[in-house]
Tab-separated table of C-alpha atoms and ligand atoms in Angstrom:
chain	number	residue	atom	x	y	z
A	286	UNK	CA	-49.463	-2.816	-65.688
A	287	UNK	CA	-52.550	-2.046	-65.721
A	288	UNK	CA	-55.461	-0.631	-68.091
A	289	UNK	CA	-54.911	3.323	-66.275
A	290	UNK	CA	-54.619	5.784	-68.919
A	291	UNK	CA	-51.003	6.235	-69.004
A	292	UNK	CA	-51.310	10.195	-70.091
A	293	UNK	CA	-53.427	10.274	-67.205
A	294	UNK	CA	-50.521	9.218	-64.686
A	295	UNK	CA	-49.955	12.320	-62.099
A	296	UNK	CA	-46.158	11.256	-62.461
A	297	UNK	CA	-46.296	11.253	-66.535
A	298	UNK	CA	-43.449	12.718	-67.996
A	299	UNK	CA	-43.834	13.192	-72.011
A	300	UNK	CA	-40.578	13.678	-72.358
A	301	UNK	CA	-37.945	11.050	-72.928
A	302	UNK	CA	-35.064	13.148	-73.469
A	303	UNK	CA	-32.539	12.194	-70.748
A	304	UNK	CA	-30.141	15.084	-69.664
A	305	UNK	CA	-26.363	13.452	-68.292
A	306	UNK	CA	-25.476	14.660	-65.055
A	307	UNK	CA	-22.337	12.372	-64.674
A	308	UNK	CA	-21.291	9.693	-66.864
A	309	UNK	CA	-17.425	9.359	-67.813
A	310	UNK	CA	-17.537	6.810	-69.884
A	311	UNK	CA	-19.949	8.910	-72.520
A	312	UNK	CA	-17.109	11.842	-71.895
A	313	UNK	CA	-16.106	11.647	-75.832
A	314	UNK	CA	-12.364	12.503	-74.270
A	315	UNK	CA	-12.557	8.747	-72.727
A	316	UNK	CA	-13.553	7.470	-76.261
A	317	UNK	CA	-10.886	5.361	-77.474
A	318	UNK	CA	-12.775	6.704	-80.747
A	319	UNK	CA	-11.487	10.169	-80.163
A	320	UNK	CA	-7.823	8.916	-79.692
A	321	UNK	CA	-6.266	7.952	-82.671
A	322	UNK	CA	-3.445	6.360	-81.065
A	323	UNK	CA	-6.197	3.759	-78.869
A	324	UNK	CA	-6.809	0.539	-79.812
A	325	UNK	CA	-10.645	0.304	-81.931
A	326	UNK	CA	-13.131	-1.065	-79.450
A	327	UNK	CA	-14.064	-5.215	-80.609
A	328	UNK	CA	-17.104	-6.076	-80.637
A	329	UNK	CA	-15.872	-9.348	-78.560
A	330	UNK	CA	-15.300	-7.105	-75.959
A	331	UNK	CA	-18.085	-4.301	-76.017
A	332	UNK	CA	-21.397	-3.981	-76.978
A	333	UNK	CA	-23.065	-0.277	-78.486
A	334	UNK	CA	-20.802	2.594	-78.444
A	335	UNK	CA	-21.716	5.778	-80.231
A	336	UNK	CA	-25.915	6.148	-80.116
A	337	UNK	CA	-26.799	7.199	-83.482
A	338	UNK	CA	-28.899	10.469	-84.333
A	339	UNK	CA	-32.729	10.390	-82.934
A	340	UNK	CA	-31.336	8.132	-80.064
A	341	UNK	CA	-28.012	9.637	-78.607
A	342	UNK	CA	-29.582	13.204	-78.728
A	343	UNK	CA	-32.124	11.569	-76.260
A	344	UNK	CA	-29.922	9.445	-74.329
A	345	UNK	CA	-27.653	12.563	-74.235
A	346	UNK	CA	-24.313	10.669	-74.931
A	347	UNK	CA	-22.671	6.903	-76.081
A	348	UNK	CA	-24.404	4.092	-74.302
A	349	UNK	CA	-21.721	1.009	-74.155
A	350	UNK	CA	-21.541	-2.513	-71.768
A	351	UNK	CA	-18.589	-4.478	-71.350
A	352	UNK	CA	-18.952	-7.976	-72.260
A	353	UNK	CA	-17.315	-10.803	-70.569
A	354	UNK	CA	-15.241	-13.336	-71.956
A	355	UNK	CA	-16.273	-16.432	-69.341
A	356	UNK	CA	-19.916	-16.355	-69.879
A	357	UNK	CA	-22.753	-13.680	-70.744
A	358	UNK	CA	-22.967	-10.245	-69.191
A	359	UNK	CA	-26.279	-9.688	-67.358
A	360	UNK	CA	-27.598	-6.535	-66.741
A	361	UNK	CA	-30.635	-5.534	-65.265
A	362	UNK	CA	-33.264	-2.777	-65.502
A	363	UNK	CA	-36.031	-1.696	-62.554
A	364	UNK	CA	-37.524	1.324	-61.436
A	365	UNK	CA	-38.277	1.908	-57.938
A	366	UNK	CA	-39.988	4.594	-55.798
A	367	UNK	CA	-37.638	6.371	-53.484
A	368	UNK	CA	-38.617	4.479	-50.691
A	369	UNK	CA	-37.833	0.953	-52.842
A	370	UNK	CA	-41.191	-0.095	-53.916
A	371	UNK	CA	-41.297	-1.648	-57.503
A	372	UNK	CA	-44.720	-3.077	-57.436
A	373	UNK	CA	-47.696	-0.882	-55.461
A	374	UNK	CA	-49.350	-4.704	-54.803
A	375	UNK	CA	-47.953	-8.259	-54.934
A	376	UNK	CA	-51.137	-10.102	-56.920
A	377	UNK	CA	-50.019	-8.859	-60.286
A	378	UNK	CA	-52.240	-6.188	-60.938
A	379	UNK	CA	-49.444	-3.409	-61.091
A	380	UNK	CA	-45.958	-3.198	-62.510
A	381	UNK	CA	-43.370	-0.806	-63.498
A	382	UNK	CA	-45.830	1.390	-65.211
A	383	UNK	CA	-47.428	2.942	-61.967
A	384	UNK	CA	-44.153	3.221	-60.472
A	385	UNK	CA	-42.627	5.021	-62.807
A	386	UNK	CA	-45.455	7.294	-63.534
A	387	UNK	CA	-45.825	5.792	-67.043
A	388	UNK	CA	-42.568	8.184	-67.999
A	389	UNK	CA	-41.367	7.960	-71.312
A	390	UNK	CA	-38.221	8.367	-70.559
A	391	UNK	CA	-38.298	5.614	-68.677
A	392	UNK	CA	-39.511	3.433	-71.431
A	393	UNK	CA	-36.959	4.923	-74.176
A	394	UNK	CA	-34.298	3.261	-71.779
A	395	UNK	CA	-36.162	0.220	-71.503
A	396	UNK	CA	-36.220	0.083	-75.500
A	397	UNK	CA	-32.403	0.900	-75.607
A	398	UNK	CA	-31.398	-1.865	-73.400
A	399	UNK	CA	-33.463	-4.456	-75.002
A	400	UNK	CA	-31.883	-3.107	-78.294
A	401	UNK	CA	-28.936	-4.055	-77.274
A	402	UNK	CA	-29.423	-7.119	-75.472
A	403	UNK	CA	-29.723	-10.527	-77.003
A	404	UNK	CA	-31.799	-11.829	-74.618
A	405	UNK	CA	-34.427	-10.538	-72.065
A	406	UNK	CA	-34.697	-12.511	-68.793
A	407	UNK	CA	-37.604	-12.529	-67.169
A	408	UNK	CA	-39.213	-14.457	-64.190
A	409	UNK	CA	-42.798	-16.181	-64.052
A	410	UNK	CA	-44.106	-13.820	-62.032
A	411	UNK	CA	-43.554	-10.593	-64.299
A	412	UNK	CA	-44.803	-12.329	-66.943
A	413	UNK	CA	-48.008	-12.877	-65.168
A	414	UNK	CA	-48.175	-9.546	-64.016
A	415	UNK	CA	-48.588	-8.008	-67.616
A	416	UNK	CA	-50.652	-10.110	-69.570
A	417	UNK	CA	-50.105	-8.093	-72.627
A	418	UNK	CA	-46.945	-6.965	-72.837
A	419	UNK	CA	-43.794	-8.518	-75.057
A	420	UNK	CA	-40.428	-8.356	-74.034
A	421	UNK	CA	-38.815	-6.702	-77.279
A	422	UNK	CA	-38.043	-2.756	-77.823
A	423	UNK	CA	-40.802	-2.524	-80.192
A	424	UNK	CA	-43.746	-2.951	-78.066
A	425	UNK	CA	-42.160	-0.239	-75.018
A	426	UNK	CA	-41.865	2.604	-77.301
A	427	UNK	CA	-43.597	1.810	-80.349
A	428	UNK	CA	-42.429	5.388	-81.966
A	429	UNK	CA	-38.735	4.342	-81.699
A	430	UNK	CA	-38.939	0.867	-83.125
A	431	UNK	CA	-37.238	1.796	-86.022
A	432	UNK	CA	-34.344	3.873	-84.240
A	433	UNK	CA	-33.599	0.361	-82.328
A	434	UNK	CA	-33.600	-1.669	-85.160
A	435	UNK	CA	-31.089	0.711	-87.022
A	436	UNK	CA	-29.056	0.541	-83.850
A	437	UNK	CA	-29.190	-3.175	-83.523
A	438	UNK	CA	-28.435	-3.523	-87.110
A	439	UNK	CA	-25.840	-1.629	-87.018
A	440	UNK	CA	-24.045	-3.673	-83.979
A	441	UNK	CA	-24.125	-6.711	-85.749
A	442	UNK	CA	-26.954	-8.216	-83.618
A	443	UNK	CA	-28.375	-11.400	-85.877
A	444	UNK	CA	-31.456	-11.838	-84.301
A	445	UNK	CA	-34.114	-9.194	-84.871
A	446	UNK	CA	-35.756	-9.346	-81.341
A	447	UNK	CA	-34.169	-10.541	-78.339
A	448	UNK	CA	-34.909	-14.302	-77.275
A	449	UNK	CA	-37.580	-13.846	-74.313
A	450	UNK	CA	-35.975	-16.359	-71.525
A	451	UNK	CA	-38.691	-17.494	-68.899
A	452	UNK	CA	-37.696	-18.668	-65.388
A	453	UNK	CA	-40.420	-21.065	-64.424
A	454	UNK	CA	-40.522	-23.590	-62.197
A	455	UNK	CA	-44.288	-24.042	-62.068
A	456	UNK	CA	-45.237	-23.767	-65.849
A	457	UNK	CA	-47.825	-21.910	-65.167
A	458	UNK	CA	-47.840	-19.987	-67.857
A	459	UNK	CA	-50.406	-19.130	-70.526
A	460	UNK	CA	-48.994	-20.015	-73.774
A	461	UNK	CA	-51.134	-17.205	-75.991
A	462	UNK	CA	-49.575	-14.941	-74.049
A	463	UNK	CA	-48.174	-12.392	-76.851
A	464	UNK	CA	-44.951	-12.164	-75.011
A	465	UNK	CA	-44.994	-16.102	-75.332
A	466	UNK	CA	-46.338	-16.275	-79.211
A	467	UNK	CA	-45.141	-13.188	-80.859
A	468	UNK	CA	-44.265	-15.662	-84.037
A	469	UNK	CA	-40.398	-13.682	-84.698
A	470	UNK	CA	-39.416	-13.435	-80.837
A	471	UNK	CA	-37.807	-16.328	-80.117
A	472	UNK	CA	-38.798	-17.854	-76.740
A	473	UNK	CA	-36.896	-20.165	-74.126
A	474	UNK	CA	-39.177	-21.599	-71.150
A	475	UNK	CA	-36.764	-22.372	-68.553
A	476	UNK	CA	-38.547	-24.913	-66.046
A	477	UNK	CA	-38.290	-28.158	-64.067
A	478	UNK	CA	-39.383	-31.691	-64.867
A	479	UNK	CA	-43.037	-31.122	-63.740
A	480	UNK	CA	-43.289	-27.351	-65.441
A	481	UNK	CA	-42.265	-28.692	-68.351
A	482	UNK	CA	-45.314	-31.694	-68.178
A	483	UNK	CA	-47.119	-28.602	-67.828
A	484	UNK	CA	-45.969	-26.311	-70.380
A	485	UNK	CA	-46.651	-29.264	-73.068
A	486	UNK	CA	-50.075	-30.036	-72.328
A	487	UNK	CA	-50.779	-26.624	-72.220
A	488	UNK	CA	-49.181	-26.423	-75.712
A	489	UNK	CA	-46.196	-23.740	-76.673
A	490	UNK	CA	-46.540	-21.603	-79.364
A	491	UNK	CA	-44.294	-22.450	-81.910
A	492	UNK	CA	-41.649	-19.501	-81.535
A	493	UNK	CA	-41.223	-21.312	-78.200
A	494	UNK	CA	-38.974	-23.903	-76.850
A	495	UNK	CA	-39.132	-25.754	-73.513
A	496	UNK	CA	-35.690	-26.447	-71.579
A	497	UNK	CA	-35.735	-28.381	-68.325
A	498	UNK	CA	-32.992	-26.968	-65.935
A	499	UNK	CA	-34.147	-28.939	-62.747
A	500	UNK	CA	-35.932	-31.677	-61.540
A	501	UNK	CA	-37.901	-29.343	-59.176
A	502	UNK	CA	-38.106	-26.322	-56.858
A	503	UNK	CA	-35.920	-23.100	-58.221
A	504	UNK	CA	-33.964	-23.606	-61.357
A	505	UNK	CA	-29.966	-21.974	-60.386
A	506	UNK	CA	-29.154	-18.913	-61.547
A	507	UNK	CA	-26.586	-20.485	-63.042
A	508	UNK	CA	-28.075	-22.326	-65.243
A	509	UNK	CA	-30.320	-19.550	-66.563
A	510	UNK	CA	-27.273	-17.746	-67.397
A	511	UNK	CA	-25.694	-21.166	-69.043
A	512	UNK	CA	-28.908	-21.460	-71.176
A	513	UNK	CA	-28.769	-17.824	-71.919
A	514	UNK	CA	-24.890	-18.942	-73.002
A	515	UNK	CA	-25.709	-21.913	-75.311
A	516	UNK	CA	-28.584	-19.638	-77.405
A	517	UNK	CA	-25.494	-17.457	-78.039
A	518	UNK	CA	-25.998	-14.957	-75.823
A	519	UNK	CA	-23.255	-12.366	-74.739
A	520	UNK	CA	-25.520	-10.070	-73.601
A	521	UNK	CA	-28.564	-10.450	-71.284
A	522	UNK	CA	-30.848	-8.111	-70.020
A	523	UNK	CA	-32.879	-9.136	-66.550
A	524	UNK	CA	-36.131	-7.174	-66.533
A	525	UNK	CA	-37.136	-8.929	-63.156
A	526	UNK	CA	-38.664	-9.272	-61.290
A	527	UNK	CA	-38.071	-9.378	-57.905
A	528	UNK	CA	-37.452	-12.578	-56.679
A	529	UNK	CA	-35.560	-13.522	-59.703
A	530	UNK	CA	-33.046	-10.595	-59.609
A	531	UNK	CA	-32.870	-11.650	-56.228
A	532	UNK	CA	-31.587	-15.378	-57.475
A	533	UNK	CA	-29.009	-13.795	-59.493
A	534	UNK	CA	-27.551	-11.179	-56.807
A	535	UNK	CA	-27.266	-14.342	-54.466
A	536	UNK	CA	-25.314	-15.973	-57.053
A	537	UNK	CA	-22.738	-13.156	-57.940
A	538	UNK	CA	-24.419	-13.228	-61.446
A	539	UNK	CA	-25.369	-9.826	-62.095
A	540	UNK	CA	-22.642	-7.214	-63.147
A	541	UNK	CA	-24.633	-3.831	-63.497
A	542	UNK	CA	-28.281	-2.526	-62.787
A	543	UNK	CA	-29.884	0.356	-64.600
A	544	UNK	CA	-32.181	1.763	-62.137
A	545	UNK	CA	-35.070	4.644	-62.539
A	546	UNK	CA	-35.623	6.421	-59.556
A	547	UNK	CA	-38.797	7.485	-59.550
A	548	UNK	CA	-40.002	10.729	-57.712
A	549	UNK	CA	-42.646	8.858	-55.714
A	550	UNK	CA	-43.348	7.509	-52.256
A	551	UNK	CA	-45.311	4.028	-52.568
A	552	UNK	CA	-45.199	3.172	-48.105
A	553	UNK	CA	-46.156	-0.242	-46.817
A	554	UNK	CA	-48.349	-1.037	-43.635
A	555	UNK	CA	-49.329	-4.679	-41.551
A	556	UNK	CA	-52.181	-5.026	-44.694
A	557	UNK	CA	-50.244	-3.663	-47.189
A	558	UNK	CA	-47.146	-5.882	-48.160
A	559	UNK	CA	-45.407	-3.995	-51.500
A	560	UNK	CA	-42.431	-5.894	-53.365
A	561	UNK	CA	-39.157	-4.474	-52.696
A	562	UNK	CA	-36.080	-4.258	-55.526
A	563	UNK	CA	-35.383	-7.441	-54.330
A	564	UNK	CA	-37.504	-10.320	-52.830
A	565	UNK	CA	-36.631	-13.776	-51.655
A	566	UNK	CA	-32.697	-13.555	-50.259
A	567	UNK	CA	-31.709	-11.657	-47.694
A	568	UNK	CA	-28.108	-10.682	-47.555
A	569	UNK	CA	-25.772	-11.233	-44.346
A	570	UNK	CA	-24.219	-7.404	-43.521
A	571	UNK	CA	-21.134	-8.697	-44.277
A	572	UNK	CA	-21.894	-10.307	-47.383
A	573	UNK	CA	-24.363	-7.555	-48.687
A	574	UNK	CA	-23.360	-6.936	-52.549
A	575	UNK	CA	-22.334	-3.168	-52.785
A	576	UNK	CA	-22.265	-1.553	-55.951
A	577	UNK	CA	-20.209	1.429	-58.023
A	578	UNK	CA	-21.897	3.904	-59.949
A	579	UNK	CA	-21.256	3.958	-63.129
A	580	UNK	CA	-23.436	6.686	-64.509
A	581	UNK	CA	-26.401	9.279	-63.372
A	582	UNK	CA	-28.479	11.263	-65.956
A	583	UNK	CA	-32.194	13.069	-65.111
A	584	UNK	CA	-35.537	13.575	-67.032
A	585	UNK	CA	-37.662	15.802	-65.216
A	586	UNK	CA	-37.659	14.800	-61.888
A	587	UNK	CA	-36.304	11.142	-62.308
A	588	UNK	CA	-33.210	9.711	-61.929
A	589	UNK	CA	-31.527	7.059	-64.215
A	590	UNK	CA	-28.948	5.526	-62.157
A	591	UNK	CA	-26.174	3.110	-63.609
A	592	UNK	CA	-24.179	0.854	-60.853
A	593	UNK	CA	-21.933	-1.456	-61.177
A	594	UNK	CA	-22.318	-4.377	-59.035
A	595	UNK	CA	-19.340	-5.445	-57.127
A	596	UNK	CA	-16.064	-3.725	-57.840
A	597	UNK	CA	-13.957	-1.157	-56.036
A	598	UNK	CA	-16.128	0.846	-53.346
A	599	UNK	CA	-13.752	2.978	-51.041
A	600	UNK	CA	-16.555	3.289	-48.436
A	601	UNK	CA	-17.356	0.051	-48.411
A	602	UNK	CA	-15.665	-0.576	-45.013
A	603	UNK	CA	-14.800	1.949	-42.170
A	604	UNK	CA	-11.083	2.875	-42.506
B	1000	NAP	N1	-40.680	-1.896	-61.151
B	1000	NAP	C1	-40.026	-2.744	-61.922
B	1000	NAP	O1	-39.038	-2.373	-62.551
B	1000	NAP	C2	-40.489	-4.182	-62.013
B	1000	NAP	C3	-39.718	-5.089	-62.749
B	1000	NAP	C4	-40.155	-6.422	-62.824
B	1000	NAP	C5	-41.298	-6.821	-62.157
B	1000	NAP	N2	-41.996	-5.903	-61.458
B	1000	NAP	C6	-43.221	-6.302	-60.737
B	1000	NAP	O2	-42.902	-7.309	-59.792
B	1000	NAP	C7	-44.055	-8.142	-59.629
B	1000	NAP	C8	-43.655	-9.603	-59.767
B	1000	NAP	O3	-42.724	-9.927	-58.777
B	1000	NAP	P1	-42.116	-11.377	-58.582
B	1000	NAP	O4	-41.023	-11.304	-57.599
B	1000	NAP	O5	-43.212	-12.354	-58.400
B	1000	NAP	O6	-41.502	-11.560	-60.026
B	1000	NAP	P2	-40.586	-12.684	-60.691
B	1000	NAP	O7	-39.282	-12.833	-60.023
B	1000	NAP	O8	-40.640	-12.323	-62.118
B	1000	NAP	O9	-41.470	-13.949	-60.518
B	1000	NAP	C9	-41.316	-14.924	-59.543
B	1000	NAP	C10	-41.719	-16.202	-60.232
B	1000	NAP	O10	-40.830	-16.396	-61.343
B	1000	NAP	C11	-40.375	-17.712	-61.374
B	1000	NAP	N3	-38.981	-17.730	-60.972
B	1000	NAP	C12	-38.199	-16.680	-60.596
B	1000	NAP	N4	-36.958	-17.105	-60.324
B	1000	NAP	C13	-36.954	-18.431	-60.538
B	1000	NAP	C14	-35.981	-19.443	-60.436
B	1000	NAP	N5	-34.722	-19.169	-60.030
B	1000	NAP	N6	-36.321	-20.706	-60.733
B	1000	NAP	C15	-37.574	-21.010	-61.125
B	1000	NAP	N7	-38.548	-20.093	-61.257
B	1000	NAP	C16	-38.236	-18.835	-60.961
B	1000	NAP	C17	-41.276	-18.480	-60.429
B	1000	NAP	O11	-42.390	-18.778	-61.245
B	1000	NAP	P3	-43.422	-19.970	-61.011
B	1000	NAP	O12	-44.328	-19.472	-59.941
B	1000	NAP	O13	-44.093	-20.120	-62.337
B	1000	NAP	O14	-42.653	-21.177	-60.586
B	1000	NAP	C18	-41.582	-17.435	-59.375
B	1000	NAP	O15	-42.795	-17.699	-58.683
B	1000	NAP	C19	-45.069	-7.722	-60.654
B	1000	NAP	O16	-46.034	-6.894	-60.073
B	1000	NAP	C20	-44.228	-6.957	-61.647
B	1000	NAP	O17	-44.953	-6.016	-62.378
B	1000	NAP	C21	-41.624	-4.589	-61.364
C-alpha cells in the first residue's frame, strides 16, 4: 500500500457492515446448532461457527471452514478489480489497498479470516510490497482487535496471533520489517539453502525462525503446507500474492478463496503490465481448476465472493 490517505480513496466505503445475499451454510435452518437431533460440530472438524455480537451483526451471519483431516486447510483471501487486476503496478508500490478502494469492509474480512486462521501465508513479494504492514487481525482493523481476540479465544486458538509463514527463496528480506519483528507474532521464513545464508547474516528478529525447504529455485507448495503442518497448523490463510497463490493452485493445494470484488476497472496496455489474481502458471483448458461458490454477500457496491475450489460444478463440461 501506499502512504494515500485512505479516507481520501474515491472507492472508500466507511462501512464494514456486510449484507448476505446468498450463503446456505449461515441459513441458521442448516445449523446442526438449531437441530437438536444433529450431531455438535468438533472442533477437529470445523473451525468458527456462530460470530459473536459486534462481529456477526457485521458479517451478517455464522462464518465456519471445514478442516481437513490429511493435512491443513488453506484458504485464501484477494481482492481484485472487475477486470482481475490485484496490484495497479508490479514494483511494489501498490497493494490491495488501492484496489479495494481502502473499504472497510474489506478489511473487517481480512481481520476475520486471520482470526481464525493459525497461520498467514504470505509470499516474498507481498511482503515487500508493504513495508509496514503485519500479518495479524490487529493491525487491519485496529478498532476490532478486541472482537477477534474474543472470537479466537473463544475457538480454542492457543496462539494469540497467527504464525506469519514467508515463502522466500531469495532471502531478501528486511528483518526489521514489523511484520518480521512484531516480538508476539511468531514468524517462519521458508527459504532455500542460499536464502537462508542470507536471512542469517542479515540477522532475524528473534520472534523469527529460519526453515530451509530447498536447496534452490521455488520451495513446493507442498512443503509450505507441510511446514505450515508441523507448527500445528489446521488452518492457513494465503494472503498472496500472486505468484504464490499461483504455486498452490498448480499443486491442488488450495480448497477455498474469499474474494472482494471490487467496483473498479484497473486496464493494462504494452507499458503498463498489472498483476493478475494469479501470476506465474498458466493452466491447460482442460486442466483449468474450476471452482463452486460457496457464499456471496455485498457492502455498498462490492462483492465478497466465497468459492470453493474444485468440487462438483454442473457446467463444468458441455452436456
Ligand atoms: N489485491 C490483493 O488481494 C493482493 C494480495 C497479495 C498481494 N498483492 C500485491 O501483489 C504484488 C506482489 O505480487 P507477487 O506475485 O510478487 O507476490 P508474491 O507471490 O507474494 O511474491 C513473489 C515472491 O515470493 C516468493 N515466493 C512466492 N512463491 C514462492 C515459492 N513457491 N518458493 C519460493 N519463494 C516464493 C519469491 O520471493 P523471493 O523473490 O524473495 O525469492 C517470489 O519472488 C504486490 O503489489 C502486492 O501488494 C495484492
Amino acid at each position: 500500500m501506499t502512504g494515500a490517505d485512505p479516507a481520501q480513496a474515491p472507492g472508500h466505503r466507511g462501512d464494514s457492515r456486510l449484507e448476505r445475499l446468498w450463503d446456505p451454510a449461515a441459513d441458521p435452518a442448516a445449523d446442526p446448532a438449531t437441530d437438536p437431533a444433529a450431531p455438535a460440530p468438533s472442533r477437529q472438524d470445523v473451525r468458527g461457527g456462530r460470530l459473536p455480537s459486534g462481529l456477526g451483526d457485521r458479517y451478517d451471519g455464522d462464518l465456519r471452514v471445514a478442516l481437513r483431516p490429511d493435512r491443513p486447510t488453506v484458504i485464501a483471501n484477494f481482492v481484485s478489480t472487475i477486470d482481475g487486476v490485484v496490484a495497479f503496478d508490479t514494483d511494489g508500490s501498490t497493494g490491495g489497498g488501492e484496489v479495494s478502494g481502502f473499504a472497510d469492509s474489506d478489511r473487517f474480512v481480512m481481520g476475520l479470516l486471520r482470526a481464525m486462521a493459525d497461520a498467514v501465508l504470505v509470499g516474498a513479494g507481498t511482503i515487500r510490497a508493504a513495508p509496514t504492514h503485519e500479518w495479524t487481525p490487529r493491525r487491519v482493523q485496529p478498532g476490532s482487535a478486541g472482537l477477534y481476540a474474543a472470537w479466537r479465544d473463544a475457538m480454542g486458538i492457543a496462539s494469540p496471533q497467527p504464525t506469519t509463514i514467508v515463502a522466500t527463496a531469495s532471502g531478501s528480506l528486511d528483518p526489521k520489517h514489523p511484520g518480521l519483528s512484531a516480538p508476539d507474532v511468531p514468524v517462519i521464513l521458508v527459504t532455500t539453502e542460499s536464502g537462508a545464508a542470507r536471512l542469517r547474516a542479515a540477522g532475524p528478529a528473534p520472534n523469527a525462525r529460519i526453515e530451509v525447504a530447498a536447496s534452490g529455485g521455488p520451495i513446493a507448495a507442498a512443503a509450505l503446507v507441510e511446514i505450515a503442518a508441523r507448527s500445528g497448523a489446521r488452518l492457513v490463510l494465503c494472503e498472496g500474492g500472486p505468484h504464490l497463490i499461483g504455486d498452490l493452485l498448480a499443486a491442488g493445494l488450495l480448497d477455498e478463496l474469499f474474494l472482494t470484488l471490487a467496483p473498479q476497472l484497473a486496464g493494462r496496455d504494452d507499458a503498463t503490465s498489472r498483476l493478475a489474481l494469479v501470476e506465474g502458471t498458466a493452466f491447460e483448458i482442460a486442466t483449468a481448476p474450476w471452482a463452486e461458490l460457496g457464499s456471496v454477500r455485498r457492502s455498498g457496491d462490492h462483492l465478497f465472493l466465497r468459492y470453493r475450489i474444485g468440487g462438483p460444478v454442473s457446467s463444468r463440461k458441455p452436456a
